[in-house]
PDB file of C-alpha atoms in Angstrom:
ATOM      1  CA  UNK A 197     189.571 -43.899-223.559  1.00 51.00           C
ATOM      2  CA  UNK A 198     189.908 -47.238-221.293  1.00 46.00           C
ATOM      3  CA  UNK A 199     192.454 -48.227-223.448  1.00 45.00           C
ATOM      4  CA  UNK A 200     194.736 -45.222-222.639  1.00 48.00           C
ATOM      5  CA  UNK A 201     193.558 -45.355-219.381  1.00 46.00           C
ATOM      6  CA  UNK A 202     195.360 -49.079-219.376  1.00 43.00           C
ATOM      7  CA  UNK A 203     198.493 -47.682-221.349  1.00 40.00           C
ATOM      8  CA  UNK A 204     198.819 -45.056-218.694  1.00 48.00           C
ATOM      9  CA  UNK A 205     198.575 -47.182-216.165  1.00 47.00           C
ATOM     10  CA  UNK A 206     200.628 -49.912-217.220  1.00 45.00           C
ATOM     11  CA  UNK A 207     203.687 -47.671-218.396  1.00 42.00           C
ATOM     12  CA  UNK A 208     204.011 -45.760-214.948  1.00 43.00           C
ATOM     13  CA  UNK A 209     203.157 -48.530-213.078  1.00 43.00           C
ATOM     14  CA  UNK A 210     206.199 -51.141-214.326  1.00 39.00           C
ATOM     15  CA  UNK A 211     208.380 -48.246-215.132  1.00 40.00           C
ATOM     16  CA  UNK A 212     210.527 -49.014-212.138  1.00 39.00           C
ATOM     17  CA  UNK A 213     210.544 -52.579-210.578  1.00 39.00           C
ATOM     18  CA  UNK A 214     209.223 -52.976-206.598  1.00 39.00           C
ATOM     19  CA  UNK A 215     211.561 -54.280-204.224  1.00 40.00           C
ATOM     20  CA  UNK A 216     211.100 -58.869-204.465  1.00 40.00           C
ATOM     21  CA  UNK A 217     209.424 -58.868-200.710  1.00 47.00           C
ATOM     22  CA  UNK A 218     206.463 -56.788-202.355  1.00 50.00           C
ATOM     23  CA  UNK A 219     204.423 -59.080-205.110  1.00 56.00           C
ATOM     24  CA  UNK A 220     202.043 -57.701-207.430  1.00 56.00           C
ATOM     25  CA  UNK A 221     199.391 -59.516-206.088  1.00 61.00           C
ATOM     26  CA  UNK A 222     200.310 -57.773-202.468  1.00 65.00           C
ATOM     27  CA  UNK A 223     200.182 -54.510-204.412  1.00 60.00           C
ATOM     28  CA  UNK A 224     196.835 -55.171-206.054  1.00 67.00           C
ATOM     29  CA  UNK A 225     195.345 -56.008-202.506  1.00 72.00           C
ATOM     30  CA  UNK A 226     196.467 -53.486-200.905  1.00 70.00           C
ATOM     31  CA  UNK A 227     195.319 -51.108-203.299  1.00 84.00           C
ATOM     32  CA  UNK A 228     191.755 -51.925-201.818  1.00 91.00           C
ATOM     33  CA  UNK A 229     190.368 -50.953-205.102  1.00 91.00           C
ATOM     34  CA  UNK A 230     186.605 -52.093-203.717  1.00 92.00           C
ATOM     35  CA  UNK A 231     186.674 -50.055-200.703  1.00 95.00           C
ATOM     36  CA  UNK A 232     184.577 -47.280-201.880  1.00 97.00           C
ATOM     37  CA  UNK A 233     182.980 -49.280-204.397  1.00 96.00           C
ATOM     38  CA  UNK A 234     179.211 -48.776-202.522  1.00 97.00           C
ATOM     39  CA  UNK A 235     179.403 -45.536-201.834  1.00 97.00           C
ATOM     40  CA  UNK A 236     180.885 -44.651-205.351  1.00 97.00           C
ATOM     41  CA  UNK A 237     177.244 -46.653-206.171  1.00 96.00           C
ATOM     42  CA  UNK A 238     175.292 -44.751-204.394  1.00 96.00           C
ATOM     43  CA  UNK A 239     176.418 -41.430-205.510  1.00 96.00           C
ATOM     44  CA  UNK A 240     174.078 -39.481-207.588  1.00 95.00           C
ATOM     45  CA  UNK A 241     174.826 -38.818-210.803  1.00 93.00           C
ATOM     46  CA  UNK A 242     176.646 -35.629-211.210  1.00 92.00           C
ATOM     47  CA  UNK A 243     174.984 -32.877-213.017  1.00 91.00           C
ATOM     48  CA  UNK A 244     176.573 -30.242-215.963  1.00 87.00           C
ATOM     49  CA  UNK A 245     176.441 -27.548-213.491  1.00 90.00           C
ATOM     50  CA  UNK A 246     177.762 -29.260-210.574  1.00 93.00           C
ATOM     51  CA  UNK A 247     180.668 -28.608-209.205  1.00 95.00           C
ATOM     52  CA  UNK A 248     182.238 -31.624-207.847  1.00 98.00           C
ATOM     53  CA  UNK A 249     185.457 -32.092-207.000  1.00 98.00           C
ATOM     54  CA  UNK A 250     187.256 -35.458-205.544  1.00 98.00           C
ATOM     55  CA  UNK A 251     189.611 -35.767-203.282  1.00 98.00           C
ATOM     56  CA  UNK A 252     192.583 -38.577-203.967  1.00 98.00           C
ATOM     57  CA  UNK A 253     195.114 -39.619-201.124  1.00 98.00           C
ATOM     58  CA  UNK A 254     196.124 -41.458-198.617  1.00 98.00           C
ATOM     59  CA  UNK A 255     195.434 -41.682-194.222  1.00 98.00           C
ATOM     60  CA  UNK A 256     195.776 -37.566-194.524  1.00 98.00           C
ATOM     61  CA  UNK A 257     192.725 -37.431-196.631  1.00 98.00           C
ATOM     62  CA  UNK A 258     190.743 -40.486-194.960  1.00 98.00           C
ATOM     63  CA  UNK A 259     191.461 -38.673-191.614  1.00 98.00           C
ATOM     64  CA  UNK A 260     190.651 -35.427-193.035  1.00 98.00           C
ATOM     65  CA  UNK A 261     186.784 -36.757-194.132  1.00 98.00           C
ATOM     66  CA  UNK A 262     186.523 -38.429-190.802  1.00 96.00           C
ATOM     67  CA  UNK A 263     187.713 -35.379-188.692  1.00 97.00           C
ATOM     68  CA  UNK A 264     186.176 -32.893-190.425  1.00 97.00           C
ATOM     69  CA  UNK A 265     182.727 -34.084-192.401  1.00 98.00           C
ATOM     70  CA  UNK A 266     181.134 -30.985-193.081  1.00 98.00           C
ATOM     71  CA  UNK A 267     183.514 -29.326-194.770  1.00 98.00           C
ATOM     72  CA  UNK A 268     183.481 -31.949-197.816  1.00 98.00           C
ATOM     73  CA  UNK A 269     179.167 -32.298-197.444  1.00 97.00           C
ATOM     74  CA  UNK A 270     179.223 -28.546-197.863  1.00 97.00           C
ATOM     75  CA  UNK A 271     181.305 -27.938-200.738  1.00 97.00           C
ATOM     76  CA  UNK A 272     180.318 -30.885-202.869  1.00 97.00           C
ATOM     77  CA  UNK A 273     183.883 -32.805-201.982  1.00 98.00           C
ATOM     78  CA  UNK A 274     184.267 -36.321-201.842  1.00 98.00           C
ATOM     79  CA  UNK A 275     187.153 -37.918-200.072  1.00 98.00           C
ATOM     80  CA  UNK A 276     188.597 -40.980-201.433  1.00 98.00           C
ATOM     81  CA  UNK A 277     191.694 -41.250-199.247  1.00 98.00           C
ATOM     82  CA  UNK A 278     192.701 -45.262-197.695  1.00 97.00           C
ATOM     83  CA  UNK A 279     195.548 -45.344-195.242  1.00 96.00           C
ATOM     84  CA  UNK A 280     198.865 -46.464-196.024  1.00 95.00           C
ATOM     85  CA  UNK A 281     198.245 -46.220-199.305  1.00 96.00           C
ATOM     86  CA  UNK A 282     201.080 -45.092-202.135  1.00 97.00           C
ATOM     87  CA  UNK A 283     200.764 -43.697-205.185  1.00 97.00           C
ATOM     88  CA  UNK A 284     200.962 -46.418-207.636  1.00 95.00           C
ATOM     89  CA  UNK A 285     198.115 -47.966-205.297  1.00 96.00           C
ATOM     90  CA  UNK A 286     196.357 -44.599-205.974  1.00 97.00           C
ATOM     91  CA  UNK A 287     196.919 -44.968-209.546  1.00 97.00           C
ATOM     92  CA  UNK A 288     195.705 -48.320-209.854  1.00 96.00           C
ATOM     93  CA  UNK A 289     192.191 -47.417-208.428  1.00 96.00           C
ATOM     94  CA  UNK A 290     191.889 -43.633-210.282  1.00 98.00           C
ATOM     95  CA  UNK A 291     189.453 -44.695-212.702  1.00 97.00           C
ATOM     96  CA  UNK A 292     186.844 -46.125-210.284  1.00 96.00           C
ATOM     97  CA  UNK A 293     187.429 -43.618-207.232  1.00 98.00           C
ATOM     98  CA  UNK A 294     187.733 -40.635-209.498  1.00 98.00           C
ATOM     99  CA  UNK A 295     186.696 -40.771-213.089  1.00 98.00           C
ATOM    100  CA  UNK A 296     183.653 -42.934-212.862  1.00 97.00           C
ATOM    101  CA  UNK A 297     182.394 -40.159-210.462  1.00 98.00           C
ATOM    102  CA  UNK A 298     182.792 -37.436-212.961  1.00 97.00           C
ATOM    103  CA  UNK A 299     183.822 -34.655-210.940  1.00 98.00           C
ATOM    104  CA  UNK A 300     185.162 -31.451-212.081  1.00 98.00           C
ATOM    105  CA  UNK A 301     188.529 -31.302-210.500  1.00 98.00           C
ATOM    106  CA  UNK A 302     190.537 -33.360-208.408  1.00 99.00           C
ATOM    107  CA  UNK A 303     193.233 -32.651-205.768  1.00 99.00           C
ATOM    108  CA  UNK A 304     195.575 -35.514-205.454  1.00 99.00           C
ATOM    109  CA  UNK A 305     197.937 -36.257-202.472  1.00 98.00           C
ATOM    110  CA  UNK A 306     200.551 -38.393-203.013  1.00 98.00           C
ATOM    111  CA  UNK A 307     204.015 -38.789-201.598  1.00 98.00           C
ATOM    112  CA  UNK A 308     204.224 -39.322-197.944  1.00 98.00           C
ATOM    113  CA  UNK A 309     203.699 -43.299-198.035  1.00 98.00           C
ATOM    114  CA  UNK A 310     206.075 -43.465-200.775  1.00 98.00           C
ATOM    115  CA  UNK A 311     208.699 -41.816-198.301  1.00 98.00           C
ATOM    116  CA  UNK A 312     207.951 -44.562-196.211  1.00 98.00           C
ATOM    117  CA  UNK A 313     208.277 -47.210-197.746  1.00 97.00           C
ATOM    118  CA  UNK A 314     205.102 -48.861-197.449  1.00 95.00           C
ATOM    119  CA  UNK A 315     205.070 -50.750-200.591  1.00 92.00           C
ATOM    120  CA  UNK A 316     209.014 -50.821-201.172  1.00 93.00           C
ATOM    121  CA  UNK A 317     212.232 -48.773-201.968  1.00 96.00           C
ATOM    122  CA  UNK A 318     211.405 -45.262-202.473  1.00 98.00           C
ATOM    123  CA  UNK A 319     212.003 -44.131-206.475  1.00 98.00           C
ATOM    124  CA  UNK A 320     211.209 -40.419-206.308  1.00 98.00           C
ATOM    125  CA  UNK A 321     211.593 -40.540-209.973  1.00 98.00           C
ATOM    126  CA  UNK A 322     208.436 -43.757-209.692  1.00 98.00           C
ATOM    127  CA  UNK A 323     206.732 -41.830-207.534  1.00 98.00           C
ATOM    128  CA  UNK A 324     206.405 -38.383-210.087  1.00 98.00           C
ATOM    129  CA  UNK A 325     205.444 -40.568-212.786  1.00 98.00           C
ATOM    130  CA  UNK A 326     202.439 -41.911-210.871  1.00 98.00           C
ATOM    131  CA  UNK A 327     201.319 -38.410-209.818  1.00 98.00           C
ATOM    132  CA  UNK A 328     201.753 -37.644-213.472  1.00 98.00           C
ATOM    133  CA  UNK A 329     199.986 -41.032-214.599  1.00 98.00           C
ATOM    134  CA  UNK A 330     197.070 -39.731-212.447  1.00 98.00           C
ATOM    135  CA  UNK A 331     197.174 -36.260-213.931  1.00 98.00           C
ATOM    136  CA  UNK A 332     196.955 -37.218-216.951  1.00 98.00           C
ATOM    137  CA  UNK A 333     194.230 -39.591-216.807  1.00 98.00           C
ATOM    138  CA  UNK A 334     192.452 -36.863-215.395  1.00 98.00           C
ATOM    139  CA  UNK A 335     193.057 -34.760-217.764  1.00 98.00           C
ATOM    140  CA  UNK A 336     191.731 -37.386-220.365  1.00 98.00           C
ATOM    141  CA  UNK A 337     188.739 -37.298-219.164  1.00 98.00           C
ATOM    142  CA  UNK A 338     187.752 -33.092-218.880  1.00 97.00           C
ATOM    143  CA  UNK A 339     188.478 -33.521-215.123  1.00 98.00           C
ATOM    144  CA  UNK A 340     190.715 -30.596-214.101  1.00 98.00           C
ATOM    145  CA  UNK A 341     193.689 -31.261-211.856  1.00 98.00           C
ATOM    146  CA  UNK A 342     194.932 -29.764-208.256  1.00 98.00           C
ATOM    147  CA  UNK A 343     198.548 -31.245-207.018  1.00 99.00           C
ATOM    148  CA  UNK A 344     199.588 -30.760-203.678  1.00 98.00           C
ATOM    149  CA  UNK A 345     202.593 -30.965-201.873  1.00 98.00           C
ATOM    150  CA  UNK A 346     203.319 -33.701-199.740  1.00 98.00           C
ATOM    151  CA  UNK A 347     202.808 -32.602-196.104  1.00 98.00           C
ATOM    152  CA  UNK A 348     205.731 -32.049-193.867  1.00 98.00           C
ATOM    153  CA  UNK A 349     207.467 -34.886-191.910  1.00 98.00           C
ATOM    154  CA  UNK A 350     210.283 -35.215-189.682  1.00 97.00           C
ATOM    155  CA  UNK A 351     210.235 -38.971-189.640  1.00 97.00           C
ATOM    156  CA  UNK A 352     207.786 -41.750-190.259  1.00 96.00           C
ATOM    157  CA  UNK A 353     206.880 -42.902-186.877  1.00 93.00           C
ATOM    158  CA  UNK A 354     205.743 -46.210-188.204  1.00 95.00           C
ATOM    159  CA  UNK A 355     209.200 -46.583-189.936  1.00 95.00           C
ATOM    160  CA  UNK A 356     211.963 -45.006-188.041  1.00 95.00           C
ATOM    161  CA  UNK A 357     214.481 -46.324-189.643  1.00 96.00           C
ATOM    162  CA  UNK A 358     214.041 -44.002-192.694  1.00 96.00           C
ATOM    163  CA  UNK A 359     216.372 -41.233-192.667  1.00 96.00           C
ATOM    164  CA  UNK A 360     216.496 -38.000-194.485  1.00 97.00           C
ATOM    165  CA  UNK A 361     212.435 -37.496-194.860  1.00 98.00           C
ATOM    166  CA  UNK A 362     212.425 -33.606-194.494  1.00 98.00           C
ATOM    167  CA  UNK A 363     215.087 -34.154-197.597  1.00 98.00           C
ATOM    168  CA  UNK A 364     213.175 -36.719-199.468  1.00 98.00           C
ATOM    169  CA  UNK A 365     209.936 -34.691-199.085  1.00 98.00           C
ATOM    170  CA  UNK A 366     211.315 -31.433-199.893  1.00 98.00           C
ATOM    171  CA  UNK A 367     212.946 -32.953-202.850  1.00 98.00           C
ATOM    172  CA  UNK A 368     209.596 -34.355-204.216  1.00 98.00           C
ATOM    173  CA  UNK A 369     207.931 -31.300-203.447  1.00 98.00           C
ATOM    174  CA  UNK A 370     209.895 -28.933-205.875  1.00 98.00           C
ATOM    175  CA  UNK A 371     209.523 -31.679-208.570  1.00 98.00           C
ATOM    176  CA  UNK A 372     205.560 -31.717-207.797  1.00 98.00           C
ATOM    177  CA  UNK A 373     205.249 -27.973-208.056  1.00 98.00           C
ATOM    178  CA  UNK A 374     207.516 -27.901-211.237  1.00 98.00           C
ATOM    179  CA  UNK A 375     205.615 -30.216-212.969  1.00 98.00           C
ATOM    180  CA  UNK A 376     202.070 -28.647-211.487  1.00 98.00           C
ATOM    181  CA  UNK A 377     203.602 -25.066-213.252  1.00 98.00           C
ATOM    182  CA  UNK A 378     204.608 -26.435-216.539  1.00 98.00           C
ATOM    183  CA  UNK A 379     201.037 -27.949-217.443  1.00 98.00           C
ATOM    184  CA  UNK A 380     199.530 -25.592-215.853  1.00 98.00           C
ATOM    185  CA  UNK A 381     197.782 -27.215-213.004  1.00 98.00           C
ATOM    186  CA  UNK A 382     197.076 -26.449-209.974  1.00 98.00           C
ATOM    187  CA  UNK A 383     198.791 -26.491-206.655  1.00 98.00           C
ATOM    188  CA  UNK A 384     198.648 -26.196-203.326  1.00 98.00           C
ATOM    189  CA  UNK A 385     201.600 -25.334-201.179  1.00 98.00           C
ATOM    190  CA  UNK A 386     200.223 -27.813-197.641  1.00 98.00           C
ATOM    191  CA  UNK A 387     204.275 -27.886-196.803  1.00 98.00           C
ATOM    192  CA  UNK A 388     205.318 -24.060-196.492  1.00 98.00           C
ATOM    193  CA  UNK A 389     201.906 -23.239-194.836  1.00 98.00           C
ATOM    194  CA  UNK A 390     203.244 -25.662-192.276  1.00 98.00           C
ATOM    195  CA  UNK A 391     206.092 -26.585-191.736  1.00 98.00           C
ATOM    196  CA  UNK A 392     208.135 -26.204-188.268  1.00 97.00           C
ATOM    197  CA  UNK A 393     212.041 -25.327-188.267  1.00 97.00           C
ATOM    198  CA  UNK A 394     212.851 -28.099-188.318  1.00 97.00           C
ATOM    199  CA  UNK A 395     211.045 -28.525-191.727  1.00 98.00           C
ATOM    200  CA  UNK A 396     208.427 -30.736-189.560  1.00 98.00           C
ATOM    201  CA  UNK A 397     205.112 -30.902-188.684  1.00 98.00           C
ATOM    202  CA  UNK A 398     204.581 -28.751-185.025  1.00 97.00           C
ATOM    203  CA  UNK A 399     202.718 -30.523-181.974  1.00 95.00           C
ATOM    204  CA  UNK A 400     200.026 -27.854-182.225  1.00 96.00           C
ATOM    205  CA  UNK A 401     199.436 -29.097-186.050  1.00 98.00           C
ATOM    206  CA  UNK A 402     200.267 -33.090-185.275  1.00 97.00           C
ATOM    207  CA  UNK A 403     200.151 -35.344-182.692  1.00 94.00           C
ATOM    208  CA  UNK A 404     202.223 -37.572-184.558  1.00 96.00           C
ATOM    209  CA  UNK A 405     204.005 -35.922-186.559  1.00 97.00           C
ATOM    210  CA  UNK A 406     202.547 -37.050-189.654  1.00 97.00           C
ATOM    211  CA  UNK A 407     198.976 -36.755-189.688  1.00 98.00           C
ATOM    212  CA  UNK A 408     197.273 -33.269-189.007  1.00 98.00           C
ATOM    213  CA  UNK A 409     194.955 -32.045-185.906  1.00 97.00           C
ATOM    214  CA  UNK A 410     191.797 -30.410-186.608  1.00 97.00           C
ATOM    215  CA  UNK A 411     193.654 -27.465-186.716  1.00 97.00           C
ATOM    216  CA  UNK A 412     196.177 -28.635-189.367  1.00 98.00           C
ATOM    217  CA  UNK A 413     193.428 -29.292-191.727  1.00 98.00           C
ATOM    218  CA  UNK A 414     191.742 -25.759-190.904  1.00 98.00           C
ATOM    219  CA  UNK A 415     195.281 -24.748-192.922  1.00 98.00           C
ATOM    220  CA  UNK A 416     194.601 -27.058-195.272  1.00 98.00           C
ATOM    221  CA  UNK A 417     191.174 -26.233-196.097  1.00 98.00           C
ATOM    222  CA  UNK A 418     191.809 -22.523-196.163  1.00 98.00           C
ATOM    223  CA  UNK A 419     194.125 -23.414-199.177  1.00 98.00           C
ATOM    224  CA  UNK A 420     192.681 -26.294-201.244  1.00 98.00           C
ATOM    225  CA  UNK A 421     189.492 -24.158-201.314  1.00 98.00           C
ATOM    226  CA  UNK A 422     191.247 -21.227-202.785  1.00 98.00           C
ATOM    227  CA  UNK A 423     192.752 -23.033-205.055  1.00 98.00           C
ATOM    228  CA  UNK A 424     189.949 -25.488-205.938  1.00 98.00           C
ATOM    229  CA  UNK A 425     187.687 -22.003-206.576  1.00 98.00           C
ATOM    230  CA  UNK A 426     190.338 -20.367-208.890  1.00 97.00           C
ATOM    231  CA  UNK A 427     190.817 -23.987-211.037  1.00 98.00           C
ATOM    232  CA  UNK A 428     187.033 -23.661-211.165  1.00 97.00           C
ATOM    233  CA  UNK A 429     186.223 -20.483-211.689  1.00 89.00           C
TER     234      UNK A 429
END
């Protein structure tokens, strides 16, 4: 199983090359693969009956834990979100933020730091595979899978210079959901639920335009619980 888990990662990871001003050993760092290497520690062991489900992203889902506690205590979630973070950096730390926790499911947000650049040129085409890379590994190991979409944006306010991001996102987002459908996975629909016309995130749901308000994740919870409950029934 490790061994596939290696193939996996090693096929999606190098299937398109990073830009030269990112090195691998930038990438590896900034992965921060021993961030939540105590707490993953000190987790009990899960149990055949329980019903845990993890929680795989980026600032959106670190915020989410911070701003909103309960609602992961409660429902047996466990956020393993790091900010900035893309998804091959996801990728290269699934097996010891998700697998080795043995949940039941896991909802994985991906996307919105690849927009941005954060790690180099955005390959929407790189960024799929490492979704899929995840899903699969997932799916490897009996742990059932949630996509989401990537949350709306109207631009990056860290990077302003990217252009086209309601595009870009939208883009990814039908590719997401396609792939979510065909192996029957899945999916929560973040971006419809709220999206401004501008195909943005409102002021009432983002104070930055990126990353949700309480009341953005009260959206958000509504529908990965719904979703996580029907995957699990």
């Amino acid at each position: 199983m490790k061994n596939l888990i290696l193939i996996l990662c090693g096929t999606f990871l190098f299937s398109f090359p990073f830009t030269t001003t990112v090195k691998s050993q930038d990438l590896y760092e900034k992965a921060n693969i021993k961030k939540y290497e105590k707490a993953n520690q000190e987790l009990p062991a899960a149990t055949k009956k329980e019903k845990r489900v993890v929680f795989m992203g980026n600032s959106i889902t670190e915020g989410w834990v911070n701003a909103h506690p309960d609602f992961f205590t409660e429902n047996n979630y466990i956020g393993r979100g790091i900010s900035g973070q893309t998804s091959p950096q996801m990728l290269m730390r699934f097996y010891e933020d998700v697998v080795s926790l043995n949940p039941k499911a896991v909802v994985i947000n991906a996307g919105t730091n690849d927009v941005a650049e954060n790690t180099g040129s955005y390959h929407p085409e790189f960024t799929l595979n490492n979704i899929k890379a995840m899903a699969a590994i997932a799916e490897a190991n009996g742990i059932k899978v949630i996509l989401t979409s990537v949350l709306p944006a109207l631009q990056m306010q860290w990077r302003l210079d990217i252009k086209d991001v309601p595009a870009k996102i939208m883009a990814l987002n039908k590719e997401i959901e396609a792939y979510a459908k065909a192996k029957k996975y899945g999916y929560v629909d973040y971006f419809s639920a709220m999206k401004d016309e501008k195909n943005g995130l409102p002021e009432n749901l983002s104070k930055d335009g990126v990353h949700p308000t309480g009341e953005g994740y009260k959206i958000m919870e509504k529908l990965v619980k719904e979703e996580i409950n029907k995957t699990l029934k």
